[in-house]
Structure formats: structure tokens, C-alpha cells
CSV table of C-alpha atoms in Angstrom, one decimal:
chain,number,residue,atom,x,y,z
A,1,UNK,CA,38.8,23.1,-26.6
A,2,UNK,CA,38.5,21.8,-23.1
A,3,UNK,CA,40.7,24.4,-21.6
A,4,UNK,CA,37.8,26.9,-21.5
A,5,UNK,CA,34.6,26.0,-19.6
A,6,UNK,CA,32.6,25.8,-22.9
A,7,UNK,CA,32.9,23.5,-25.8
A,8,UNK,CA,32.2,24.7,-29.3
A,9,UNK,CA,30.3,22.2,-31.4
A,10,UNK,CA,29.3,22.4,-35.0
A,11,UNK,CA,26.2,20.7,-36.4
A,12,UNK,CA,25.6,19.1,-39.7
A,13,UNK,CA,24.1,22.3,-41.1
A,14,UNK,CA,27.1,24.3,-40.0
A,15,UNK,CA,25.6,26.0,-37.0
A,16,UNK,CA,28.1,26.5,-34.2
A,17,UNK,CA,26.9,26.6,-30.6
A,18,UNK,CA,28.5,26.5,-27.3
A,19,UNK,CA,27.8,23.9,-24.7
A,20,UNK,CA,29.1,23.9,-21.1
A,21,UNK,CA,31.7,21.3,-20.7
A,22,UNK,CA,30.0,19.3,-17.9
A,23,UNK,CA,27.1,18.8,-20.3
A,24,UNK,CA,29.2,18.1,-23.3
A,25,UNK,CA,30.9,15.2,-21.7
A,26,UNK,CA,27.5,13.5,-21.1
A,27,UNK,CA,28.2,12.4,-24.6
A,28,UNK,CA,30.7,9.6,-24.7
A,29,UNK,CA,31.5,10.5,-28.2
A,30,UNK,CA,32.4,14.1,-27.5
A,31,UNK,CA,34.5,13.0,-24.6
A,32,UNK,CA,36.6,10.7,-26.8
A,33,UNK,CA,36.7,13.3,-29.6
A,34,UNK,CA,37.7,16.1,-27.3
A,35,UNK,CA,41.3,15.9,-28.4
A,36,UNK,CA,40.4,16.2,-32.0
A,37,UNK,CA,40.3,19.6,-33.6
A,38,UNK,CA,37.2,19.2,-35.7
A,39,UNK,CA,34.3,17.5,-34.0
A,40,UNK,CA,31.4,17.7,-36.4
A,41,UNK,CA,28.3,16.0,-35.2
A,42,UNK,CA,26.3,14.5,-38.0
A,43,UNK,CA,23.0,15.6,-36.7
A,44,UNK,CA,20.8,18.5,-37.7
A,45,UNK,CA,20.7,21.5,-35.5
A,46,UNK,CA,17.2,21.2,-34.1
A,47,UNK,CA,17.7,17.8,-32.7
A,48,UNK,CA,21.2,18.5,-31.5
A,49,UNK,CA,19.6,21.4,-29.4
A,50,UNK,CA,17.1,18.8,-28.1
A,51,UNK,CA,19.9,16.5,-27.1
A,52,UNK,CA,21.8,19.1,-25.2
A,53,UNK,CA,18.6,20.3,-23.5
A,54,UNK,CA,18.0,16.8,-22.2
A,55,UNK,CA,21.6,16.3,-21.1
A,56,UNK,CA,21.4,19.7,-19.4
A,57,UNK,CA,18.4,18.6,-17.5
A,58,UNK,CA,20.1,15.5,-16.3
A,59,UNK,CA,23.2,17.4,-15.1
A,60,UNK,CA,20.9,19.9,-13.3
A,61,UNK,CA,19.1,17.2,-11.5
A,62,UNK,CA,22.5,15.8,-10.4
A,63,UNK,CA,21.4,12.5,-11.8
A,64,UNK,CA,19.0,12.3,-8.9
A,65,UNK,CA,16.4,10.9,-11.3
A,66,UNK,CA,16.0,7.1,-10.9
A,67,UNK,CA,17.2,5.9,-14.4
A,68,UNK,CA,14.0,4.1,-15.2
A,69,UNK,CA,11.5,6.8,-14.1
A,70,UNK,CA,10.6,9.2,-16.8
A,71,UNK,CA,9.9,12.5,-15.0
A,72,UNK,CA,7.1,14.7,-16.1
A,73,UNK,CA,9.6,16.9,-18.0
A,74,UNK,CA,11.0,14.1,-19.9
A,75,UNK,CA,7.5,12.7,-20.7
A,76,UNK,CA,6.6,16.0,-22.3
A,77,UNK,CA,10.0,16.1,-24.0
A,78,UNK,CA,9.4,12.8,-25.7
A,79,UNK,CA,5.9,13.7,-26.9
A,80,UNK,CA,7.1,14.4,-30.4
A,81,UNK,CA,6.2,12.7,-33.7
A,82,UNK,CA,7.9,9.6,-34.9
A,83,UNK,CA,10.2,11.4,-37.3
A,84,UNK,CA,11.6,13.5,-34.4
A,85,UNK,CA,11.8,10.5,-32.2
A,86,UNK,CA,13.8,8.8,-35.0
A,87,UNK,CA,16.2,11.7,-35.3
A,88,UNK,CA,16.6,11.9,-31.5
A,89,UNK,CA,17.4,8.2,-31.4
A,90,UNK,CA,20.0,8.5,-34.2
A,91,UNK,CA,21.5,11.5,-32.4
A,92,UNK,CA,21.6,9.8,-29.0
A,93,UNK,CA,23.0,6.6,-30.6
A,94,UNK,CA,25.8,8.5,-32.5
A,95,UNK,CA,26.6,10.8,-29.6
A,96,UNK,CA,26.4,7.9,-27.2
A,97,UNK,CA,24.2,9.7,-24.6
A,98,UNK,CA,22.9,6.8,-22.4
A,99,UNK,CA,20.1,8.6,-20.6
A,100,UNK,CA,18.7,9.9,-23.9
A,101,UNK,CA,18.9,6.4,-25.5
A,102,UNK,CA,17.1,4.9,-22.5
A,103,UNK,CA,14.4,7.6,-22.6
A,104,UNK,CA,13.7,7.3,-26.3
A,105,UNK,CA,13.7,3.4,-26.2
A,106,UNK,CA,11.2,3.5,-23.4
A,107,UNK,CA,9.0,6.0,-25.1
A,108,UNK,CA,8.9,3.9,-28.4
A,109,UNK,CA,8.3,0.7,-26.3
A,110,UNK,CA,5.3,2.5,-24.7
A,111,UNK,CA,3.9,3.4,-28.1
A,112,UNK,CA,4.1,-0.2,-29.2
A,113,UNK,CA,2.5,-1.4,-26.0
A,114,UNK,CA,-0.4,1.0,-26.6
A,115,UNK,CA,-1.0,-0.4,-30.1
A,116,UNK,CA,-4.1,-2.6,-30.1
A,117,UNK,CA,-2.9,-5.1,-32.6
A,118,UNK,CA,-0.1,-6.0,-35.0
A,119,UNK,CA,-1.6,-4.0,-37.9
A,120,UNK,CA,-1.6,-0.8,-35.8
A,121,UNK,CA,2.1,-1.4,-35.0
A,122,UNK,CA,2.9,-1.8,-38.7
A,123,UNK,CA,1.0,1.4,-39.6
A,124,UNK,CA,2.7,3.4,-36.8
A,125,UNK,CA,6.2,2.4,-37.9
A,126,UNK,CA,5.5,2.2,-41.6
A,127,UNK,CA,6.5,-1.4,-41.8
A,128,UNK,CA,5.3,-3.7,-44.6
A,129,UNK,CA,4.0,-7.1,-43.8
A,130,UNK,CA,6.3,-9.5,-45.6
A,131,UNK,CA,4.8,-12.7,-44.2
A,132,UNK,CA,2.6,-15.0,-46.3
A,133,UNK,CA,-0.8,-15.2,-44.6
A,134,UNK,CA,-0.2,-18.9,-43.8
A,135,UNK,CA,3.2,-18.2,-42.2
A,136,UNK,CA,1.8,-15.4,-40.0
A,137,UNK,CA,-1.1,-17.7,-38.8
A,138,UNK,CA,1.4,-20.5,-38.0
A,139,UNK,CA,3.6,-18.2,-35.9
A,140,UNK,CA,0.6,-16.8,-34.1
A,141,UNK,CA,-0.7,-20.3,-33.2
A,142,UNK,CA,2.7,-21.6,-32.1
A,143,UNK,CA,3.3,-18.6,-29.8
A,144,UNK,CA,-0.3,-17.8,-28.8
A,145,UNK,CA,0.6,-17.9,-25.1
A,146,UNK,CA,3.7,-20.0,-24.9
A,147,UNK,CA,7.4,-19.5,-24.7
A,148,UNK,CA,9.4,-17.3,-27.0
B,1,UNK,CA,9.7,7.3,-41.1
B,2,UNK,CA,13.1,6.0,-41.7
B,3,UNK,CA,13.9,2.5,-40.5
B,4,UNK,CA,15.6,2.2,-37.1
B,5,UNK,CA,18.8,0.3,-37.2
B,6,UNK,CA,18.5,-3.3,-35.8
B,7,UNK,CA,20.4,-2.5,-32.6
B,8,UNK,CA,18.0,0.3,-31.9
B,9,UNK,CA,14.9,-2.0,-32.5
B,10,UNK,CA,16.4,-4.5,-30.1
B,11,UNK,CA,16.8,-1.8,-27.4
B,12,UNK,CA,13.1,-0.8,-27.9
B,13,UNK,CA,11.7,-4.3,-27.8
B,14,UNK,CA,13.8,-5.2,-24.7
B,15,UNK,CA,11.7,-2.7,-22.8
B,16,UNK,CA,8.4,-4.4,-23.6
B,17,UNK,CA,6.5,-6.6,-21.1
B,18,UNK,CA,6.3,-10.2,-22.3
B,19,UNK,CA,2.7,-10.2,-23.7
B,20,UNK,CA,3.2,-7.3,-26.1
B,21,UNK,CA,6.6,-8.7,-27.0
B,22,UNK,CA,4.9,-11.8,-28.3
B,23,UNK,CA,2.8,-9.7,-30.6
B,24,UNK,CA,5.8,-8.1,-32.2
B,25,UNK,CA,6.9,-11.5,-33.5
B,26,UNK,CA,4.2,-11.3,-36.3
B,27,UNK,CA,4.9,-7.7,-37.4
B,28,UNK,CA,7.4,-8.7,-40.1
B,29,UNK,CA,10.1,-11.2,-40.8
B,30,UNK,CA,12.9,-8.9,-39.5
B,31,UNK,CA,11.3,-8.4,-36.1
B,32,UNK,CA,10.6,-12.2,-35.9
B,33,UNK,CA,14.2,-12.9,-36.5
B,34,UNK,CA,15.5,-10.3,-34.1
B,35,UNK,CA,13.2,-11.3,-31.2
B,36,UNK,CA,14.0,-15.0,-31.6
B,37,UNK,CA,17.7,-14.4,-31.5
B,38,UNK,CA,19.8,-15.5,-28.5
B,39,UNK,CA,21.5,-12.1,-28.4
B,40,UNK,CA,18.1,-10.4,-27.9
B,41,UNK,CA,17.1,-12.9,-25.2
B,42,UNK,CA,20.3,-12.1,-23.3
B,43,UNK,CA,19.7,-8.3,-23.7
B,44,UNK,CA,16.0,-8.7,-22.6
B,45,UNK,CA,17.1,-10.5,-19.4
B,46,UNK,CA,19.8,-7.9,-18.7
B,47,UNK,CA,17.3,-5.1,-19.0
B,48,UNK,CA,14.7,-6.8,-16.8
B,49,UNK,CA,17.2,-7.7,-14.2
B,50,UNK,CA,17.3,-4.0,-13.3
B,51,UNK,CA,13.5,-4.0,-12.7
B,52,UNK,CA,12.8,-5.8,-9.4
B,53,UNK,CA,9.3,-7.2,-8.8
B,54,UNK,CA,7.4,-8.8,-6.0
B,55,UNK,CA,4.9,-11.7,-6.4
B,56,UNK,CA,2.4,-12.2,-3.6
B,57,UNK,CA,0.1,-15.2,-3.1
B,58,UNK,CA,-3.1,-13.8,-1.8
B,59,UNK,CA,-5.3,-15.8,0.5
B,60,UNK,CA,-8.6,-14.9,-1.0
B,61,UNK,CA,-11.5,-17.2,-2.0
B,62,UNK,CA,-10.6,-20.6,-3.4
B,63,UNK,CA,-11.4,-19.4,-6.9
B,64,UNK,CA,-8.7,-16.8,-6.8
B,65,UNK,CA,-6.2,-19.2,-5.3
B,66,UNK,CA,-4.2,-19.5,-8.5
B,67,UNK,CA,-3.8,-15.8,-8.9
B,68,UNK,CA,-0.8,-13.8,-7.7
B,69,UNK,CA,-0.5,-10.1,-7.2
B,70,UNK,CA,2.5,-8.7,-9.1
B,71,UNK,CA,4.1,-5.4,-7.9
B,72,UNK,CA,6.4,-4.0,-10.5
B,73,UNK,CA,8.7,-1.1,-9.9
B,74,UNK,CA,8.1,0.3,-13.4
B,75,UNK,CA,4.6,-0.7,-14.2
B,76,UNK,CA,2.7,-0.8,-10.9
B,77,UNK,CA,0.3,-3.6,-9.7
B,78,UNK,CA,-1.2,-6.3,-11.9
B,79,UNK,CA,-2.5,-9.9,-11.5
B,80,UNK,CA,-0.7,-12.9,-12.7
B,81,UNK,CA,-2.5,-16.2,-13.0
B,82,UNK,CA,-1.1,-19.7,-12.6
B,83,UNK,CA,-4.3,-21.4,-13.9
B,84,UNK,CA,-2.3,-22.8,-16.8
B,85,UNK,CA,-0.9,-25.4,-14.4
B,86,UNK,CA,-4.4,-26.8,-14.1
B,87,UNK,CA,-3.8,-27.6,-10.4
B,88,UNK,CA,-4.2,-25.9,-7.1
B,89,UNK,CA,-0.6,-24.9,-6.1
B,90,UNK,CA,1.4,-23.2,-3.5
B,91,UNK,CA,4.5,-21.2,-4.5
B,92,UNK,CA,7.6,-22.6,-2.7
B,93,UNK,CA,10.5,-20.7,-4.4
B,94,UNK,CA,11.3,-18.0,-6.9
B,95,UNK,CA,14.6,-17.6,-8.8
B,96,UNK,CA,15.5,-15.5,-11.9
B,97,UNK,CA,12.0,-15.5,-13.4
B,98,UNK,CA,11.0,-19.0,-12.6
B,99,UNK,CA,8.7,-20.3,-9.8
B,100,UNK,CA,8.8,-23.7,-8.1
B,101,UNK,CA,5.2,-24.6,-6.9
B,102,UNK,CA,4.0,-27.6,-5.1
B,103,UNK,CA,0.5,-29.2,-5.7
B,104,UNK,CA,-1.9,-28.7,-2.8
B,105,UNK,CA,-4.0,-31.8,-3.4
B,106,UNK,CA,-1.1,-34.1,-4.5
B,107,UNK,CA,1.7,-34.2,-2.0
B,108,UNK,CA,5.1,-34.7,-3.7
B,109,UNK,CA,4.1,-33.1,-7.0
B,110,UNK,CA,6.1,-30.1,-8.1
B,111,UNK,CA,6.0,-27.7,-11.0
B,112,UNK,CA,8.6,-25.2,-12.3
B,113,UNK,CA,7.0,-22.5,-14.3
B,114,UNK,CA,7.6,-19.1,-15.9
B,115,UNK,CA,4.4,-17.1,-14.9
B,116,UNK,CA,5.1,-14.5,-17.6
B,117,UNK,CA,5.4,-16.8,-20.6
B,118,UNK,CA,3.1,-19.5,-19.1
B,119,UNK,CA,5.7,-22.1,-19.9
B,120,UNK,CA,5.9,-24.9,-17.3
B,121,UNK,CA,7.3,-28.3,-16.5
B,122,UNK,CA,5.8,-30.9,-14.2
B,123,UNK,CA,8.7,-32.5,-12.5
B,124,UNK,CA,8.9,-36.3,-12.5
B,125,UNK,CA,8.0,-37.9,-9.2
B,126,UNK,CA,10.9,-38.6,-7.0
B,127,UNK,CA,10.8,-42.3,-6.5
B,128,UNK,CA,12.4,-42.1,-3.1
B,129,UNK,CA,10.3,-42.8,-0.1
B,130,UNK,CA,11.8,-39.8,1.8
B,131,UNK,CA,9.5,-37.5,-0.1
B,132,UNK,CA,6.8,-38.5,2.3
B,133,UNK,CA,9.1,-39.3,5.2
B,134,UNK,CA,10.3,-35.8,5.7
B,135,UNK,CA,9.9,-34.9,9.4
B,136,UNK,CA,7.9,-33.4,11.0
B,137,UNK,CA,5.0,-33.1,8.6
B,138,UNK,CA,6.0,-34.9,5.5
B,139,UNK,CA,6.9,-31.6,3.7
B,140,UNK,CA,10.5,-30.8,2.9
B,141,UNK,CA,11.9,-28.3,5.3
B,142,UNK,CA,13.8,-26.5,2.6
B,143,UNK,CA,12.7,-26.0,-1.0
B,144,UNK,CA,15.1,-24.3,-3.3
B,145,UNK,CA,15.1,-23.3,-7.0
B,146,UNK,CA,18.4,-22.5,-8.7
B,147,UNK,CA,17.7,-21.1,-12.2
B,148,UNK,CA,20.8,-20.5,-14.2
B,149,UNK,CA,19.8,-18.1,-17.0
B,150,UNK,CA,23.0,-18.3,-19.0
B,151,UNK,CA,23.1,-22.1,-19.1
B,152,UNK,CA,19.3,-22.3,-19.6
B,153,UNK,CA,18.8,-24.9,-16.9
B,154,UNK,CA,17.5,-25.2,-13.4
B,155,UNK,CA,17.8,-27.3,-10.3
B,156,UNK,CA,15.2,-28.0,-7.6
B,157,UNK,CA,16.3,-28.9,-4.1
B,158,UNK,CA,14.1,-30.6,-1.5
B,159,UNK,CA,15.9,-31.0,1.8
B,160,UNK,CA,14.7,-32.0,5.3
B,161,UNK,CA,15.0,-34.2,8.3
B,162,UNK,CA,14.2,-37.8,7.8
B,163,UNK,CA,12.5,-40.3,9.9
B,164,UNK,CA,12.9,-44.0,9.0
B,165,UNK,CA,9.7,-45.9,9.3
B,166,UNK,CA,9.0,-47.0,12.9
B,167,UNK,CA,11.9,-44.9,14.3
B,168,UNK,CA,12.3,-41.4,15.8
B,169,UNK,CA,14.1,-38.7,13.7
B,170,UNK,CA,17.9,-38.8,14.2
B,171,UNK,CA,19.3,-35.7,12.6
B,172,UNK,CA,19.7,-37.3,9.3
B,173,UNK,CA,19.3,-34.6,6.7
B,174,UNK,CA,18.2,-35.8,3.3
B,175,UNK,CA,18.8,-33.7,0.2
B,176,UNK,CA,17.1,-34.4,-3.1
B,177,UNK,CA,18.3,-32.5,-6.1
B,178,UNK,CA,16.5,-32.4,-9.5
B,179,UNK,CA,18.5,-31.4,-12.6
B,180,UNK,CA,16.6,-30.1,-15.6
B,181,UNK,CA,19.4,-31.2,-18.0
B,182,UNK,CA,19.3,-34.9,-17.0
B,183,UNK,CA,15.6,-34.7,-16.0
B,184,UNK,CA,16.5,-36.9,-13.0
B,185,UNK,CA,16.5,-36.7,-9.2
B,186,UNK,CA,19.5,-37.6,-7.1
B,187,UNK,CA,19.9,-37.9,-3.4
B,188,UNK,CA,22.6,-37.4,-0.8
B,189,UNK,CA,22.6,-37.6,3.0
B,190,UNK,CA,24.3,-35.6,5.7
B,191,UNK,CA,23.8,-34.7,9.4
B,192,UNK,CA,22.6,-31.3,10.5
B,193,UNK,CA,20.9,-29.7,13.4
B,194,UNK,CA,19.8,-26.3,12.0
B,195,UNK,CA,16.3,-24.9,12.3
B,196,UNK,CA,14.7,-22.3,10.0
B,197,UNK,CA,12.1,-19.6,10.6
B,198,UNK,CA,9.2,-19.1,8.1
B,199,UNK,CA,11.1,-16.2,6.4
B,200,UNK,CA,14.3,-18.2,6.3
B,201,UNK,CA,12.6,-20.9,4.3
B,202,UNK,CA,10.9,-18.4,1.9
B,203,UNK,CA,14.0,-16.4,1.3
B,204,UNK,CA,16.5,-18.8,-0.5
B,205,UNK,CA,19.1,-17.0,-2.6
B,206,UNK,CA,20.9,-18.5,-5.6
B,207,UNK,CA,24.3,-16.9,-6.4
B,208,UNK,CA,27.7,-18.2,-7.5
B,209,UNK,CA,26.3,-21.7,-8.2
B,210,UNK,CA,25.0,-22.3,-4.7
B,211,UNK,CA,21.7,-22.0,-2.9
B,212,UNK,CA,21.8,-20.1,0.4
B,213,UNK,CA,19.5,-20.0,3.5
B,214,UNK,CA,19.8,-18.0,6.6
B,215,UNK,CA,19.5,-20.2,9.7
B,216,UNK,CA,17.1,-19.5,12.5
B,217,UNK,CA,19.8,-18.8,15.1
B,218,UNK,CA,21.2,-16.1,12.7
B,219,UNK,CA,24.6,-17.5,13.4
B,220,UNK,CA,25.5,-18.4,9.8
B,221,UNK,CA,24.2,-18.9,6.3
B,222,UNK,CA,23.8,-22.5,5.1
B,223,UNK,CA,25.0,-22.9,1.6
B,224,UNK,CA,24.4,-25.9,-0.8
B,225,UNK,CA,27.1,-26.0,-3.5
B,226,UNK,CA,25.3,-27.5,-6.5
B,227,UNK,CA,28.5,-28.3,-8.4
B,228,UNK,CA,29.9,-30.6,-5.6
B,229,UNK,CA,26.8,-31.5,-3.6
B,230,UNK,CA,28.2,-30.2,-0.3
B,231,UNK,CA,26.7,-28.1,2.5
B,232,UNK,CA,28.9,-25.4,4.0
B,233,UNK,CA,28.5,-22.5,6.4
B,234,UNK,CA,29.1,-18.8,5.6
B,235,UNK,CA,29.6,-16.4,8.6
B,236,UNK,CA,27.7,-13.3,9.1
B,237,UNK,CA,29.4,-9.9,9.8
B,238,UNK,CA,30.2,-9.7,13.5
B,239,UNK,CA,27.9,-6.7,14.0
B,240,UNK,CA,25.1,-8.8,12.7
B,241,UNK,CA,25.8,-12.0,14.7
B,242,UNK,CA,26.3,-10.2,18.0
B,243,UNK,CA,23.8,-7.4,17.5
B,244,UNK,CA,20.8,-7.9,19.8
B,245,UNK,CA,17.3,-6.8,19.2
B,246,UNK,CA,17.8,-7.0,15.4
B,247,UNK,CA,15.9,-8.9,12.8
B,248,UNK,CA,18.0,-10.2,9.9
B,249,UNK,CA,16.9,-11.3,6.4
B,250,UNK,CA,18.8,-12.7,3.5
B,251,UNK,CA,18.2,-11.3,0.0
B,252,UNK,CA,19.9,-11.1,-3.4
B,253,UNK,CA,21.4,-7.8,-4.4
B,254,UNK,CA,22.4,-7.7,-8.1
B,255,UNK,CA,23.8,-11.2,-8.0
B,256,UNK,CA,25.5,-10.9,-4.5
B,257,UNK,CA,24.4,-12.2,-1.1
B,258,UNK,CA,22.9,-9.4,0.9
B,259,UNK,CA,21.8,-9.2,4.6
B,260,UNK,CA,19.2,-6.7,5.7
B,261,UNK,CA,19.4,-5.9,9.4
B,262,UNK,CA,16.3,-4.1,10.9
B,263,UNK,CA,16.3,-2.5,14.3
B,264,UNK,CA,13.8,0.1,15.8
B,265,UNK,CA,15.1,3.0,13.9
B,266,UNK,CA,17.6,1.8,11.3
B,267,UNK,CA,17.9,-0.6,8.4
B,268,UNK,CA,21.4,-1.7,7.6
B,269,UNK,CA,22.1,-3.2,4.2
B,270,UNK,CA,25.1,-5.5,3.9
B,271,UNK,CA,26.4,-7.0,0.7
B,272,UNK,CA,29.0,-9.7,0.2
B,273,UNK,CA,30.9,-8.1,-2.6
B,274,UNK,CA,33.8,-10.6,-2.5
B,275,UNK,CA,32.3,-14.2,-2.4
B,276,UNK,CA,35.7,-15.9,-2.6
B,277,UNK,CA,37.0,-14.2,0.5
B,278,UNK,CA,33.5,-14.0,2.2
B,279,UNK,CA,33.9,-10.3,2.9
B,280,UNK,CA,30.8,-8.2,3.9
B,281,UNK,CA,30.4,-4.5,3.2
B,282,UNK,CA,27.7,-2.3,4.8
B,283,UNK,CA,26.5,-0.5,1.7
B,284,UNK,CA,23.8,1.6,3.3
B,285,UNK,CA,22.3,2.6,6.6
B,286,UNK,CA,18.7,3.8,6.2
B,287,UNK,CA,16.8,5.8,8.8
B,288,UNK,CA,13.3,4.3,9.4
B,289,UNK,CA,12.0,7.4,11.1
B,290,UNK,CA,9.4,8.2,8.5
B,291,UNK,CA,7.9,4.7,8.6
B,292,UNK,CA,8.3,4.4,12.3
B,293,UNK,CA,4.9,3.0,13.0
B,294,UNK,CA,5.4,0.2,10.4
B,295,UNK,CA,8.8,-1.0,11.6
B,296,UNK,CA,7.8,-3.8,13.9
B,297,UNK,CA,5.8,-5.6,11.1
B,298,UNK,CA,7.9,-4.8,8.1
B,299,UNK,CA,9.9,-7.4,6.1
B,300,UNK,CA,12.4,-6.8,3.2
B,301,UNK,CA,11.4,-8.9,0.1
B,302,UNK,CA,13.4,-7.8,-3.0
B,303,UNK,CA,16.2,-5.4,-3.9
B,304,UNK,CA,18.7,-4.2,-6.4
B,305,UNK,CA,21.5,-1.8,-5.8
B,306,UNK,CA,19.1,1.1,-6.4
B,307,UNK,CA,15.9,0.2,-4.5
B,308,UNK,CA,14.5,-2.2,-1.9
B,309,UNK,CA,10.9,-3.6,-1.7
B,310,UNK,CA,9.5,-4.2,1.8
B,311,UNK,CA,6.1,-5.7,2.8
B,312,UNK,CA,4.0,-5.2,5.9
B,313,UNK,CA,0.7,-6.9,6.9
B,314,UNK,CA,-1.2,-4.8,4.3
B,315,UNK,CA,1.2,-2.8,2.2
B,316,UNK,CA,4.2,-3.1,-0.2
B,317,UNK,CA,6.6,-0.2,0.0
B,318,UNK,CA,9.6,0.7,-2.0
B,319,UNK,CA,12.6,2.7,-0.9
B,320,UNK,CA,14.8,4.4,-3.6
B,321,UNK,CA,18.4,4.7,-2.4
B,322,UNK,CA,19.6,7.6,-4.6
B,323,UNK,CA,16.7,9.9,-3.8
B,324,UNK,CA,16.1,8.5,-0.3
B,325,UNK,CA,12.4,8.4,-1.0
B,326,UNK,CA,9.8,5.9,0.3
B,327,UNK,CA,6.8,5.1,-1.8
B,328,UNK,CA,3.7,2.9,-1.2
B,329,UNK,CA,3.3,0.6,-4.2
B,330,UNK,CA,0.3,-1.5,-3.1
B,331,UNK,CA,-2.1,-1.9,-0.2
B,332,UNK,CA,-5.0,-4.2,0.7
B,333,UNK,CA,-8.2,-3.2,2.4
B,334,UNK,CA,-9.3,-6.6,3.7
B,335,UNK,CA,-7.9,-7.0,7.2
B,336,UNK,CA,-8.9,-10.6,7.5
B,337,UNK,CA,-6.3,-11.8,5.0
B,338,UNK,CA,-2.9,-13.3,5.8
B,339,UNK,CA,-0.1,-10.7,6.0
B,340,UNK,CA,1.3,-9.8,2.6
B,341,UNK,CA,4.9,-10.6,3.7
B,342,UNK,CA,3.9,-14.2,4.6
B,343,UNK,CA,3.9,-15.3,0.9
B,344,UNK,CA,5.8,-12.6,-0.9
B,345,UNK,CA,8.7,-13.5,-3.2
B,346,UNK,CA,11.3,-11.5,-5.1
B,347,UNK,CA,10.8,-11.8,-8.9
B,348,UNK,CA,11.9,-10.6,-12.3
B,349,UNK,CA,10.7,-11.2,-15.8
B,350,UNK,CA,12.9,-13.5,-17.8
B,351,UNK,CA,12.5,-15.2,-21.2
B,352,UNK,CA,14.3,-18.4,-22.4
B,353,UNK,CA,15.1,-19.6,-25.9
B,354,UNK,CA,12.6,-22.2,-27.1
B,355,UNK,CA,14.3,-25.6,-27.5
């Protein structure tokens, strides 16, 4: 597979698409699986395209982007809804693409930072409050401005 | 939305500043557990180690005395207040997320605090008379803070020349060391004849279990080994010792000793990659052409392998090594204030497990 310049990758919904080798090896997983005959990625096609677009951007920029700075392109790239962010994260995690992991983590952290209070965080992430009212108040008091 | 796996939640929360991070403790029991865990604390500190910051004491009106300006590579400029100390203080040293401050009204009173979490400790008074017998002005010549994040402990060092009552100073160098584990001070004495410039005193570096200060003559670095309570000397690269017309500063670079050498047109960055063998490598040579006008009054304050923060009288600049780009991060309009570099300290955000 690596003898030609392109790698052929098959997605979960059986779409096959070619990715240039220098981009494919941005994924640690693909790199290690390169010797295997079948390398099915367990990610749906739309988000796999997204992953490769992002990896492609990085290769084009010759990794000139300072890791922590989200460029304008990337900011727009991550302006998707929570479900897509979730899929991107699962894809980046499974495929082991560090720049993408970093970008999604930062984007979700920014979403949390923008939440006015804890209830908004719960709503955004669909989390149920499993604290008893008293417990929650105790923790809030203990940690109101002090150490973690 | 499907639930993120725990490992992913940890990566997200590790990128939050401390205040919003506190909020997440009350979101649900899982998040409370994750954030209180020692593994998360280690991860948080590793992520923030890559984000260098600069803290500056501004000389404004007395009301704003307890307020510091914080310049953050990722998040820009903000204000950090030390009002939780309930005292007027001066910052003396910064190390791995902790600050050592001395009380302005009460000589000999020291605090160690985490300005991000507002945790602090008032150090017990050192009983020894030498605290007020330091020569020439009763203040310790050297104040060092050694914060060991992995061992969750710190040491404070006060060192200086001593004058016995009724006598002239005789080169006796007293060293007082506070240990947070024992909560006690200890003292040892040696003889030294070093002198230190203002920047030498502000820029103490803690790496490899020792505190390091550049000496005023720029002939060597003075190191205090905290495991064995001994002073030793570390040589500078020949090009630095014998280079004339250069200004030299000692900084930390990702856990290694680093020397920044500034001439009219160039900034050379040296890193001691091999501490055992004391070998220096010049890792970068930066042209100062585009900031030519600022060069005489510019001082390096903080760095990582990827960027370096410098301060002038009125500005804080950052230079990114990969992209070779200079950026202004902060500037003041008030020209009557003390220069920014005068009280600027390298800083990073760290959290510690609650005991």
C-alpha cells in the first residue's frame, strides 16, 4: 500500500478514498497499520473526510502553525455542532492524530469557558446532575476560591 | 450527544484556566472525581508547562499595589490580585506556579502563594537574628523559591552577607533554607565574594534540584544544591564569558538552564542540555534587526523551546522561534512608571492536590 504515493483507506460505511501518503502518516494508527492488508477505520465517511482535510492543512503549512494557536481556518473548521465535535474527537482519538485532538480539546474547553454557570455546562453537554442539593452546596463552599 | 470517554474529558478540562476549572467540579459526580484525581493534576500541569506567562508588578497607586499584570501566551493580558494575602507585599521569586512574596510593612515576613488558586502559606518567622543582620540593608541579597511539583513541596532560600553586631561585614555568607515538609528553617554558613545585579537577583532558576543565580561578573553561575546544602559554580560557555559588549541573562528553558546573550544585533540562546557534564549548546541565533530601536532596553523574562518573552520599559514582546515572528503582547501608556522589566517574572499556571 505504501509503495505508491497514495494510500487507499476504507471507511465504516464502505467508502474507499485515496489519501496522499504524507498526509496519511499524520495518523499514528495508519502508520502502524501500514503493513496490514485491511485497514478499516471505524469512523463514518463525513468525519473521516474532515480529519484528512485538517491533516492536509497541517502538512501544507509545513507545521509552521504554533501548536497552541488556532488559525482562522481551524477556528472555522471547529465551528460545528456538538455531535460533529464528538465524532471528530472519536475519530482523532482512534486515528491518533495529535494536532486534531489538540484542536478539538481546545475548542470544547473554550465552549465550557463561555458557559455562564454550571447549569449551562450541563445543558450543553447533556449531563444529568447526580449530586444531592446538599452535596453540591458543600463542594461549592469548600472550593469557592481555594485550592483544588 | 454521546458521552465523551473519560480520557477525552480529561484532555478538555486540562485546557481550562483555573477559575472555570473550579466550576466544573460541581457539574456531576464523574467530573468531580476526574478533576480531583492525581493523574488529572499531573496532566494539567504538563499542559500548562507548555504555556509560558509573565507576571509584572506594576508601580501604580497604592490601591493597585496588590495587583499584578499577567501576560499569557494563549489568553492575552489579565489582572491577578494578591489581595487574599491581606498584606502589602513585594514579589521576590517565582517558580513553577508559586510566588514567594515579602511583606512591605513587616520585614522578615514571607508568604508563598499560588496566585491562580489563591492558596497561600505564611512562613513561620525565622528565629535567627541574621534575618535583620543581612548586609547592607537588612534585606537578604538572594531570595530563591524552589517548587518541586512532583513531590508537592517547596523550599525558600534567603541568603546574604552578614554583619555581626558591632562589627564590619567579613564575607560571611549566611544561607537560610525553609522546607515545606518539615515547616522549619535551617541555616548554614559559608564564605563568598560574589555580587549580583538587579536582574541576577530577580532571575533565579530551579532545575535539577538546585537553585541557580548568574553572578554580576558573568564569570559563572552560582548554584545551591538543596539536597546537600552546598554552593557550587557552573561555568558559562567560553563565547559568553569572553564576549565583550554583551548582556547575559539566566532563564529556564523547558526544565534546563538557559543563557540569553544580547548584543546590538543578535540574541544568542544557549541551553545546558547535559546538566551532568555541564555542556552548553547554542540552540538559536536570532536577528534583532526588526526591533533594532528597542534593543538597548530589552530584557528576556521567560521562555520555552518554542517562544521567548522579553520586556522593555513599556512593552512585553514575544518571539516565536518556528515562525520567526515578533509580536507585541502588552504595552503601557503611562511613562512615569517603573520599567516593566524591573519587576517581571516568568510564570506558569499550576495546581496542587489538596492535602
